[in-house]
Amino acid sequence: MTDDGLAGFVSPGAWLGRPFVHRYETASTHDDLRAMAQAGAPHGAMVVADQQTAGRGRLGRAWLSAAGENLAVSVLLRPEAELSVVATLPLVTGLAVADAVDAALGAPRARVKWPNDVRVDGRKVAGVLVEGALRGDALAWLLVGIGVNVRGDDAPEAVRDLATTLRRVAGRDLSRVTVLDALVRALEARYEALFARGFGAARGELRARCDTLGARVTVGDVTGVADDIADDGALVVLTDDGRRVDVRVGDVR
Ligand code: BTN
């Protein structure tokens, strides 16, 4: 299958991916979208780049991605939902990305590592970075960034043991346009369900698709067995000294 290129992508969404902005090269789609948000861009606006020269990951890390092979996507949200619902949006985004990966692979292979890494066969194929901006005490907007390793045979060398690509796990070439189309559909459906009905249904699905649960984990200074995802999205860890600790940020090891 050939990759048609992302420049002419037409969003299948009713609101997500409208407007759609494509850049061949940029520092970070998140920075571009922040500037658009400050200039009044609407809920659903999307920026996609073929190459980022300063892509950012979670917890202050760099996000490395081969030029023209992968997806680097940022979506602007201006949710009117309660802050408690919005707080679960990073997890729901991971679930939506897992949906899109399954759709692209044609099989239910994607799993979520809490909070929102998407993995196939134990290796990361996509990551999510959510940043918010406040106006006074209220949320002004959210930037949802998603990086998907699509077409390369290998992930960047620095993360090769931990990461993989959709082409590699599928054993065939995949079009970035097809993956982006699936991503827009999945994000829009998951966000609409979240804003209408809250986190409950997504929480149930996430528990079933989260390979962190049941595993022995260390997050920050908490070590134990990951037991559950709480109704606010926290990872519940049963510690070795018998406590139940709700972890809200951090990297699971
Ligand atoms: C992670 O797993 O650490 C999150 C990676 C998020 C990467 C995406 S690519 C599009 C958007 N722009 C960025 O600079 N980062 C996010």
mmCIF file of N, CA, C and O in Angstrom, residues 13-107:
data_model
loop_
_atom_site.group_PDB
_atom_site.id
_atom_site.type_symbol
_atom_site.label_atom_id
_atom_site.label_comp_id
_atom_site.label_asym_id
_atom_site.label_seq_id
_atom_site.Cartn_x
_atom_site.Cartn_y
_atom_site.Cartn_z
ATOM 1 N N GLY A 13 -14.292 13.630 10.494
ATOM 2 C CA GLY A 13 -15.003 14.041 11.705
ATOM 3 C C GLY A 13 -16.022 15.132 11.433
ATOM 4 O O GLY A 13 -15.893 15.912 10.483
ATOM 5 N N ALA A 14 -17.037 15.190 12.312
ATOM 6 C CA ALA A 14 -18.015 16.276 12.228
ATOM 7 C C ALA A 14 -17.392 17.574 12.729
ATOM 8 O O ALA A 14 -17.675 18.658 12.230
ATOM 9 N N TRP A 15 -16.524 17.450 13.758
ATOM 10 C CA TRP A 15 -15.880 18.650 14.319
ATOM 11 C C TRP A 15 -14.391 18.431 14.561
ATOM 12 O O TRP A 15 -13.621 19.377 14.525
ATOM 13 N N LEU A 16 -13.969 17.198 14.761
ATOM 14 C CA LEU A 16 -12.556 16.952 15.064
ATOM 15 C C LEU A 16 -11.763 16.889 13.760
ATOM 16 O O LEU A 16 -12.132 16.168 12.831
ATOM 17 N N GLY A 17 -10.711 17.703 13.698
ATOM 18 C CA GLY A 17 -9.949 17.790 12.455
ATOM 19 C C GLY A 17 -10.455 18.900 11.551
ATOM 20 O O GLY A 17 -10.108 18.953 10.371
ATOM 21 N N ARG A 18 -11.246 19.815 12.148
ATOM 22 C CA ARG A 18 -11.774 20.960 11.392
ATOM 23 C C ARG A 18 -11.513 22.237 12.172
ATOM 24 O O ARG A 18 -12.097 22.373 13.248
ATOM 25 N N PRO A 19 -10.630 23.116 11.713
ATOM 26 C CA PRO A 19 -9.853 22.994 10.497
ATOM 27 C C PRO A 19 -8.713 21.995 10.654
ATOM 28 O O PRO A 19 -8.328 21.649 11.777
ATOM 29 N N PHE A 20 -8.191 21.564 9.511
ATOM 30 C CA PHE A 20 -7.035 20.662 9.472
ATOM 31 C C PHE A 20 -5.860 21.431 8.867
ATOM 32 O O PHE A 20 -5.994 21.993 7.778
ATOM 33 N N VAL A 21 -4.750 21.473 9.595
ATOM 34 C CA VAL A 21 -3.553 22.174 9.106
ATOM 35 C C VAL A 21 -2.435 21.155 8.973
ATOM 36 O O VAL A 21 -2.148 20.413 9.930
ATOM 37 N N HIS A 22 -1.821 21.113 7.796
ATOM 38 C CA HIS A 22 -0.691 20.193 7.570
ATOM 39 C C HIS A 22 0.601 20.982 7.423
ATOM 40 O O HIS A 22 0.634 22.004 6.747
ATOM 41 N N ARG A 23 1.659 20.493 8.082
ATOM 42 C CA ARG A 23 2.976 21.106 7.908
ATOM 43 C C ARG A 23 3.965 19.998 7.500
ATOM 44 O O ARG A 23 3.952 18.930 8.089
ATOM 45 N N TYR A 24 4.797 20.306 6.505
ATOM 46 C CA TYR A 24 5.832 19.333 6.135
ATOM 47 C C TYR A 24 6.872 19.246 7.255
ATOM 48 O O TYR A 24 7.315 18.166 7.611
ATOM 49 N N GLU A 25 7.238 20.396 7.804
ATOM 50 C CA GLU A 25 8.208 20.402 8.905
ATOM 51 C C GLU A 25 7.857 21.521 9.865
ATOM 52 O O GLU A 25 7.488 22.621 9.456
ATOM 53 N N THR A 26 7.977 21.220 11.147
ATOM 54 C CA THR A 26 7.735 22.237 12.168
ATOM 55 C C THR A 26 8.524 21.840 13.412
ATOM 56 O O THR A 26 9.008 20.714 13.512
ATOM 57 N N ALA A 27 8.627 22.758 14.382
ATOM 58 C CA ALA A 27 9.304 22.402 15.629
ATOM 59 C C ALA A 27 8.449 21.390 16.383
ATOM 60 O O ALA A 27 8.891 20.282 16.693
ATOM 61 N N SER A 28 7.207 21.763 16.677
ATOM 62 C CA SER A 28 6.285 20.880 17.386
ATOM 63 C C SER A 28 4.861 21.285 17.009
ATOM 64 O O SER A 28 4.520 22.484 17.052
ATOM 65 N N THR A 29 4.041 20.303 16.673
ATOM 66 C CA THR A 29 2.638 20.607 16.342
ATOM 67 C C THR A 29 1.922 21.224 17.535
ATOM 68 O O THR A 29 0.985 21.996 17.376
ATOM 69 N N HIS A 30 2.381 20.875 18.749
ATOM 70 C CA HIS A 30 1.780 21.452 19.951
ATOM 71 C C HIS A 30 1.990 22.968 19.990
ATOM 72 O O HIS A 30 1.085 23.706 20.359
ATOM 73 N N ASP A 31 3.179 23.412 19.609
ATOM 74 C CA ASP A 31 3.455 24.854 19.632
ATOM 75 C C ASP A 31 2.624 25.573 18.570
ATOM 76 O O ASP A 31 2.095 26.657 18.803
ATOM 77 N N ASP A 32 2.526 24.950 17.393
ATOM 78 C CA ASP A 32 1.706 25.553 16.331
ATOM 79 C C ASP A 32 0.255 25.685 16.788
ATOM 80 O O ASP A 32 -0.396 26.704 16.573
ATOM 81 N N LEU A 33 -0.240 24.616 17.420
ATOM 82 C CA LEU A 33 -1.652 24.630 17.810
ATOM 83 C C LEU A 33 -1.894 25.593 18.974
ATOM 84 O O LEU A 33 -2.954 26.212 19.053
ATOM 85 N N ARG A 34 -0.915 25.740 19.834
ATOM 86 C CA ARG A 34 -1.072 26.707 20.928
ATOM 87 C C ARG A 34 -1.245 28.116 20.357
ATOM 88 O O ARG A 34 -2.122 28.871 20.787
ATOM 89 N N ALA A 35 -0.422 28.440 19.365
ATOM 90 C CA ALA A 35 -0.546 29.760 18.730
ATOM 91 C C ALA A 35 -1.927 29.903 18.088
ATOM 92 O O ALA A 35 -2.560 30.961 18.184
ATOM 93 N N MET A 36 -2.409 28.839 17.455
ATOM 94 C CA MET A 36 -3.755 28.895 16.853
ATOM 95 C C MET A 36 -4.824 29.046 17.925
ATOM 96 O O MET A 36 -5.804 29.781 17.749
ATOM 97 N N ALA A 37 -4.647 28.352 19.079
ATOM 98 C CA ALA A 37 -5.626 28.456 20.173
ATOM 99 C C ALA A 37 -5.670 29.896 20.686
ATOM 100 O O ALA A 37 -6.752 30.462 20.921
ATOM 101 N N GLN A 38 -4.502 30.507 20.836
ATOM 102 C CA GLN A 38 -4.454 31.885 21.337
ATOM 103 C C GLN A 38 -5.111 32.856 20.354
ATOM 104 O O GLN A 38 -5.638 33.882 20.747
ATOM 105 N N ALA A 39 -5.088 32.466 19.073
ATOM 106 C CA ALA A 39 -5.713 33.320 18.056
ATOM 107 C C ALA A 39 -7.189 32.964 17.847
ATOM 108 O O ALA A 39 -7.829 33.495 16.937
ATOM 109 N N GLY A 40 -7.726 32.029 18.676
ATOM 110 C CA GLY A 40 -9.164 31.762 18.640
ATOM 111 C C GLY A 40 -9.592 30.554 17.834
ATOM 112 O O GLY A 40 -10.782 30.405 17.538
ATOM 113 N N ALA A 41 -8.676 29.654 17.478
ATOM 114 C CA ALA A 41 -9.068 28.453 16.715
ATOM 115 C C ALA A 41 -10.123 27.659 17.483
ATOM 116 O O ALA A 41 -10.143 27.665 18.714
ATOM 117 N N PRO A 42 -11.011 26.969 16.752
ATOM 118 C CA PRO A 42 -12.146 26.293 17.411
ATOM 119 C C PRO A 42 -11.795 24.919 17.996
ATOM 120 O O PRO A 42 -10.789 24.305 17.635
ATOM 121 N N HIS A 43 -12.668 24.473 18.900
ATOM 122 C CA HIS A 43 -12.710 23.101 19.411
ATOM 123 C C HIS A 43 -12.610 22.146 18.217
ATOM 124 O O HIS A 43 -13.403 22.253 17.282
ATOM 125 N N GLY A 44 -11.615 21.262 18.246
ATOM 126 C CA GLY A 44 -11.474 20.284 17.164
ATOM 127 C C GLY A 44 -10.374 20.602 16.181
ATOM 128 O O GLY A 44 -9.994 19.739 15.386
ATOM 129 N N ALA A 45 -9.830 21.818 16.211
ATOM 130 C CA ALA A 45 -8.767 22.177 15.259
ATOM 131 C C ALA A 45 -7.595 21.210 15.391
ATOM 132 O O ALA A 45 -7.264 20.763 16.503
ATOM 133 N N MET A 46 -6.960 20.898 14.277
ATOM 134 C CA MET A 46 -5.909 19.865 14.278
ATOM 135 C C MET A 46 -4.701 20.313 13.455
ATOM 136 O O MET A 46 -4.868 20.895 12.388
ATOM 137 N N VAL A 47 -3.511 20.031 13.975
ATOM 138 C CA VAL A 47 -2.276 20.262 13.227
ATOM 139 C C VAL A 47 -1.550 18.922 13.105
ATOM 140 O O VAL A 47 -1.405 18.192 14.099
ATOM 141 N N VAL A 48 -1.108 18.606 11.895
ATOM 142 C CA VAL A 48 -0.367 17.369 11.638
ATOM 143 C C VAL A 48 0.923 17.735 10.909
ATOM 144 O O VAL A 48 0.907 18.593 10.026
ATOM 145 N N ALA A 49 2.024 17.103 11.308
ATOM 146 C CA ALA A 49 3.307 17.393 10.653
ATOM 147 C C ALA A 49 3.951 16.108 10.150
ATOM 148 O O ALA A 49 3.852 15.059 10.780
ATOM 149 N N ASP A 50 4.652 16.229 9.024
ATOM 150 C CA ASP A 50 5.465 15.107 8.535
ATOM 151 C C ASP A 50 6.725 14.956 9.367
ATOM 152 O O ASP A 50 7.234 13.857 9.542
ATOM 153 N N GLN A 51 7.235 16.087 9.820
ATOM 154 C CA GLN A 51 8.464 16.032 10.630
ATOM 155 C C GLN A 51 8.443 17.121 11.688
ATOM 156 O O GLN A 51 8.101 18.273 11.402
ATOM 157 N N GLN A 52 8.804 16.733 12.923
ATOM 158 C CA GLN A 52 8.978 17.710 13.998
ATOM 159 C C GLN A 52 10.473 17.777 14.338
ATOM 160 O O GLN A 52 11.111 16.741 14.519
ATOM 161 N N THR A 53 10.989 18.988 14.461
ATOM 162 C CA THR A 53 12.404 19.123 14.797
ATOM 163 C C THR A 53 12.611 19.228 16.307
ATOM 164 O O THR A 53 13.729 19.089 16.788
ATOM 165 N N ALA A 54 11.531 19.493 17.058
ATOM 166 C CA ALA A 54 11.636 19.572 18.517
ATOM 167 C C ALA A 54 10.371 18.994 19.152
ATOM 168 O O ALA A 54 9.731 19.627 19.999
ATOM 169 N N GLY A 55 10.010 17.770 18.728
ATOM 170 C CA GLY A 55 8.819 17.119 19.265
ATOM 171 C C GLY A 55 8.995 16.818 20.747
ATOM 172 O O GLY A 55 10.085 16.473 21.196
ATOM 173 N N ARG A 56 7.915 16.973 21.490
ATOM 174 C CA ARG A 56 7.983 16.777 22.948
ATOM 175 C C ARG A 56 7.171 15.566 23.376
ATOM 176 O O ARG A 56 6.102 15.293 22.833
ATOM 177 N N GLY A 57 7.699 14.847 24.380
ATOM 178 C CA GLY A 57 6.982 13.729 24.967
ATOM 179 C C GLY A 57 6.561 14.052 26.390
ATOM 180 O O GLY A 57 6.763 15.178 26.864
ATOM 181 N N ARG A 58 6.001 13.078 27.063
ATOM 182 C CA ARG A 58 5.585 13.256 28.458
ATOM 183 C C ARG A 58 6.802 13.440 29.359
ATOM 184 O O ARG A 58 7.905 13.000 29.033
ATOM 185 N N LEU A 59 6.558 14.075 30.486
ATOM 186 C CA LEU A 59 7.539 14.214 31.552
ATOM 187 C C LEU A 59 8.835 14.861 31.047
ATOM 188 O O LEU A 59 9.937 14.485 31.440
ATOM 189 N N GLY A 60 8.672 15.828 30.139
ATOM 190 C CA GLY A 60 9.808 16.634 29.678
ATOM 191 C C GLY A 60 10.753 15.941 28.718
ATOM 192 O O GLY A 60 11.829 16.452 28.423
ATOM 193 N N ARG A 61 10.342 14.770 28.209
ATOM 194 C CA ARG A 61 11.236 14.060 27.293
ATOM 195 C C ARG A 61 11.085 14.583 25.862
ATOM 196 O O ARG A 61 10.090 15.191 25.517
ATOM 197 N N ALA A 62 12.089 14.270 25.026
ATOM 198 C CA ALA A 62 11.967 14.547 23.588
ATOM 199 C C ALA A 62 11.133 13.433 22.946
ATOM 200 O O ALA A 62 11.104 12.307 23.453
ATOM 201 N N TRP A 63 10.436 13.754 21.858
ATOM 202 C CA TRP A 63 9.722 12.732 21.077
ATOM 203 C C TRP A 63 10.389 12.659 19.715
ATOM 204 O O TRP A 63 10.348 13.600 18.936
ATOM 205 N N LEU A 64 11.039 11.529 19.458
ATOM 206 C CA LEU A 64 11.804 11.362 18.222
ATOM 207 C C LEU A 64 10.960 10.604 17.212
ATOM 208 O O LEU A 64 10.285 9.637 17.560
ATOM 209 N N SER A 65 11.012 11.024 15.966
ATOM 210 C CA SER A 65 10.165 10.391 14.971
ATOM 211 C C SER A 65 10.776 10.587 13.586
ATOM 212 O O SER A 65 11.128 11.711 13.222
ATOM 213 N N ALA A 66 10.916 9.507 12.826
ATOM 214 C CA ALA A 66 11.532 9.596 11.499
ATOM 215 C C ALA A 66 10.664 10.426 10.555
ATOM 216 O O ALA A 66 9.443 10.275 10.529
ATOM 217 N N ALA A 67 11.300 11.279 9.765
ATOM 218 C CA ALA A 67 10.575 12.192 8.878
ATOM 219 C C ALA A 67 9.724 11.433 7.867
ATOM 220 O O ALA A 67 10.196 10.493 7.235
ATOM 221 N N GLY A 68 8.469 11.820 7.745
ATOM 222 C CA GLY A 68 7.600 11.291 6.699
ATOM 223 C C GLY A 68 7.106 9.878 6.925
ATOM 224 O O GLY A 68 6.391 9.325 6.088
ATOM 225 N N GLU A 69 7.447 9.284 8.050
ATOM 226 C CA GLU A 69 7.072 7.878 8.276
ATOM 227 C C GLU A 69 5.912 7.734 9.263
ATOM 228 O O GLU A 69 5.221 6.724 9.257
ATOM 229 N N ASN A 70 5.757 8.727 10.119
ATOM 230 C CA ASN A 70 4.891 8.555 11.287
ATOM 231 C C ASN A 70 3.833 9.639 11.361
ATOM 232 O O ASN A 70 3.778 10.522 10.515
ATOM 233 N N LEU A 71 3.004 9.552 12.400
ATOM 234 C CA LEU A 71 2.009 10.600 12.619
ATOM 235 C C LEU A 71 2.406 11.436 13.827
ATOM 236 O O LEU A 71 2.706 10.892 14.893
ATOM 237 N N ALA A 72 2.390 12.754 13.660
ATOM 238 C CA ALA A 72 2.534 13.708 14.763
ATOM 239 C C ALA A 72 1.320 14.626 14.675
ATOM 240 O O ALA A 72 1.185 15.391 13.717
ATOM 241 N N VAL A 73 0.429 14.485 15.638
ATOM 242 C CA VAL A 73 -0.896 15.105 15.559
ATOM 243 C C VAL A 73 -1.154 15.883 16.835
ATOM 244 O O VAL A 73 -0.899 15.376 17.935
ATOM 245 N N SER A 74 -1.668 17.087 16.725
ATOM 246 C CA SER A 74 -2.162 17.803 17.903
ATOM 247 C C SER A 74 -3.590 18.256 17.640
ATOM 248 O O SER A 74 -3.905 18.730 16.546
ATOM 249 N N VAL A 75 -4.430 18.105 18.667
ATOM 250 C CA VAL A 75 -5.845 18.470 18.558
ATOM 251 C C VAL A 75 -6.178 19.459 19.667
ATOM 252 O O VAL A 75 -5.802 19.255 20.829
ATOM 253 N N LEU A 76 -6.895 20.518 19.304
ATOM 254 C CA LEU A 76 -7.332 21.522 20.278
ATOM 255 C C LEU A 76 -8.729 21.171 20.782
ATOM 256 O O LEU A 76 -9.643 20.939 19.977
ATOM 257 N N LEU A 77 -8.874 21.127 22.101
ATOM 258 C CA LEU A 77 -10.194 20.888 22.689
ATOM 259 C C LEU A 77 -10.540 22.053 23.604
ATOM 260 O O LEU A 77 -9.686 22.555 24.349
ATOM 261 N N ARG A 78 -11.789 22.462 23.541
ATOM 262 C CA ARG A 78 -12.304 23.478 24.462
ATOM 263 C C ARG A 78 -13.511 22.861 25.175
ATOM 264 O O ARG A 78 -14.657 23.239 24.921
ATOM 265 N N PRO A 79 -13.248 21.864 26.037
ATOM 266 C CA PRO A 79 -14.363 21.113 26.624
ATOM 267 C C PRO A 79 -15.154 21.944 27.624
ATOM 268 O O PRO A 79 -14.581 22.732 28.371
ATOM 269 N N GLU A 80 -16.479 21.748 27.595
ATOM 270 C CA GLU A 80 -17.325 22.453 28.564
ATOM 271 C C GLU A 80 -17.675 21.547 29.730
ATOM 272 O O GLU A 80 -18.455 21.923 30.585
ATOM 273 N N ALA A 81 -17.085 20.359 29.758
ATOM 274 C CA ALA A 81 -17.394 19.371 30.800
ATOM 275 C C ALA A 81 -16.770 19.775 32.129
ATOM 276 O O ALA A 81 -15.910 20.654 32.197
ATOM 277 N N GLU A 82 -17.260 19.119 33.203
ATOM 278 C CA GLU A 82 -16.684 19.295 34.544
ATOM 279 C C GLU A 82 -15.191 18.976 34.524
ATOM 280 O O GLU A 82 -14.761 18.069 33.799
ATOM 281 N N LEU A 83 -14.448 19.650 35.389
ATOM 282 C CA LEU A 83 -13.001 19.394 35.448
ATOM 283 C C LEU A 83 -12.692 17.944 35.818
ATOM 284 O O LEU A 83 -11.706 17.375 35.353
ATOM 285 N N SER A 84 -13.567 17.329 36.640
ATOM 286 C CA SER A 84 -13.328 15.932 37.028
ATOM 287 C C SER A 84 -13.425 15.009 35.807
ATOM 288 O O SER A 84 -12.731 13.991 35.725
ATOM 289 N N VAL A 85 -14.281 15.364 34.863
ATOM 290 C CA VAL A 85 -14.397 14.580 33.622
ATOM 291 C C VAL A 85 -13.190 14.861 32.726
ATOM 292 O O VAL A 85 -12.564 13.944 32.176
ATOM 293 N N VAL A 86 -12.837 16.140 32.617
ATOM 294 C CA VAL A 86 -11.706 16.523 31.767
ATOM 295 C C VAL A 86 -10.415 15.855 32.263
ATOM 296 O O VAL A 86 -9.540 15.490 31.472
ATOM 297 N N ALA A 87 -10.324 15.647 33.579
ATOM 298 C CA ALA A 87 -9.110 15.038 34.145
ATOM 299 C C ALA A 87 -8.886 13.622 33.632
ATOM 300 O O ALA A 87 -7.759 13.123 33.644
ATOM 301 N N THR A 88 -9.943 12.968 33.171
ATOM 302 C CA THR A 88 -9.798 11.600 32.663
ATOM 303 C C THR A 88 -9.526 11.572 31.155
ATOM 304 O O THR A 88 -9.310 10.496 30.586
ATOM 305 N N LEU A 89 -9.522 12.736 30.540
ATOM 306 C CA LEU A 89 -9.362 12.796 29.080
ATOM 307 C C LEU A 89 -8.039 12.197 28.575
ATOM 308 O O LEU A 89 -8.018 11.537 27.529
ATOM 309 N N PRO A 90 -6.936 12.368 29.305
ATOM 310 C CA PRO A 90 -5.709 11.711 28.830
ATOM 311 C C PRO A 90 -5.850 10.189 28.734
ATOM 312 O O PRO A 90 -5.323 9.568 27.803
ATOM 313 N N LEU A 91 -6.561 9.591 29.680
ATOM 314 C CA LEU A 91 -6.753 8.133 29.618
ATOM 315 C C LEU A 91 -7.676 7.745 28.474
ATOM 316 O O LEU A 91 -7.430 6.748 27.771
ATOM 317 N N VAL A 92 -8.743 8.530 28.302
ATOM 318 C CA VAL A 92 -9.688 8.240 27.218
ATOM 319 C C VAL A 92 -9.011 8.417 25.863
ATOM 320 O O VAL A 92 -9.291 7.685 24.905
ATOM 321 N N THR A 93 -8.071 9.353 25.792
ATOM 322 C CA THR A 93 -7.321 9.526 24.538
ATOM 323 C C THR A 93 -6.504 8.267 24.232
ATOM 324 O O THR A 93 -6.473 7.792 23.084
ATOM 325 N N GLY A 94 -5.864 7.706 25.254
ATOM 326 C CA GLY A 94 -5.102 6.473 25.041
ATOM 327 C C GLY A 94 -5.997 5.352 24.521
ATOM 328 O O GLY A 94 -5.608 4.581 23.628
ATOM 329 N N LEU A 95 -7.211 5.278 25.077
ATOM 330 C CA LEU A 95 -8.160 4.246 24.641
ATOM 331 C C LEU A 95 -8.549 4.470 23.170
ATOM 332 O O LEU A 95 -8.619 3.511 22.378
ATOM 333 N N ALA A 96 -8.770 5.726 22.809
ATOM 334 C CA ALA A 96 -9.134 6.037 21.419
ATOM 335 C C ALA A 96 -7.981 5.687 20.470
ATOM 336 O O ALA A 96 -8.199 5.156 19.373
ATOM 337 N N VAL A 97 -6.757 5.976 20.892
ATOM 338 C CA VAL A 97 -5.608 5.643 20.035
ATOM 339 C C VAL A 97 -5.517 4.116 19.886
ATOM 340 O O VAL A 97 -5.239 3.601 18.796
ATOM 341 N N ALA A 98 -5.784 3.395 20.973
ATOM 342 C CA ALA A 98 -5.796 1.921 20.888
ATOM 343 C C ALA A 98 -6.875 1.446 19.914
ATOM 344 O O ALA A 98 -6.655 0.516 19.129
ATOM 345 N N ASP A 99 -8.037 2.093 19.939
ATOM 346 C CA ASP A 99 -9.101 1.754 18.966
ATOM 347 C C ASP A 99 -8.593 1.938 17.533
ATOM 348 O O ASP A 99 -8.834 1.104 16.657
ATOM 349 N N ALA A 100 -7.921 3.075 17.316
ATOM 350 C CA ALA A 100 -7.451 3.385 15.959
ATOM 351 C C ALA A 100 -6.377 2.396 15.512
ATOM 352 O O ALA A 100 -6.343 1.974 14.344
ATOM 353 N N VAL A 101 -5.514 2.018 16.433
ATOM 354 C CA VAL A 101 -4.465 1.035 16.101
ATOM 355 C C VAL A 101 -5.114 -0.301 15.744
ATOM 356 O O VAL A 101 -4.750 -0.946 14.744
ATOM 357 N N ASP A 102 -6.100 -0.720 16.527
ATOM 358 C CA ASP A 102 -6.810 -1.976 16.216
ATOM 359 C C ASP A 102 -7.475 -1.899 14.846
ATOM 360 O O ASP A 102 -7.440 -2.861 14.065
ATOM 361 N N ALA A 103 -8.098 -0.751 14.559
ATOM 362 C CA ALA A 103 -8.768 -0.585 13.260
ATOM 363 C C ALA A 103 -7.744 -0.680 12.128
ATOM 364 O O ALA A 103 -7.981 -1.333 11.110
ATOM 365 N N ALA A 104 -6.584 -0.049 12.324
ATOM 366 C CA ALA A 104 -5.553 -0.069 11.268
ATOM 367 C C ALA A 104 -4.977 -1.467 11.083
ATOM 368 O O ALA A 104 -4.669 -1.881 9.963
ATOM 369 N N LEU A 105 -4.834 -2.205 12.188
ATOM 370 C CA LEU A 105 -4.253 -3.553 12.108
ATOM 371 C C LEU A 105 -5.305 -4.599 11.728
ATOM 372 O O LEU A 105 -4.964 -5.731 11.371
ATOM 373 N N GLY A 106 -6.588 -4.232 11.875
ATOM 374 C CA GLY A 106 -7.660 -5.178 11.551
ATOM 375 C C GLY A 106 -7.790 -6.289 12.566
ATOM 376 O O GLY A 106 -8.324 -7.355 12.266
ATOM 377 N N ALA A 107 -7.294 -6.049 13.790
ATOM 378 C CA ALA A 107 -7.359 -7.068 14.852
ATOM 379 C C ALA A 107 -7.182 -6.368 16.198
ATOM 380 O O ALA A 107 -6.512 -5.338 16.280
#
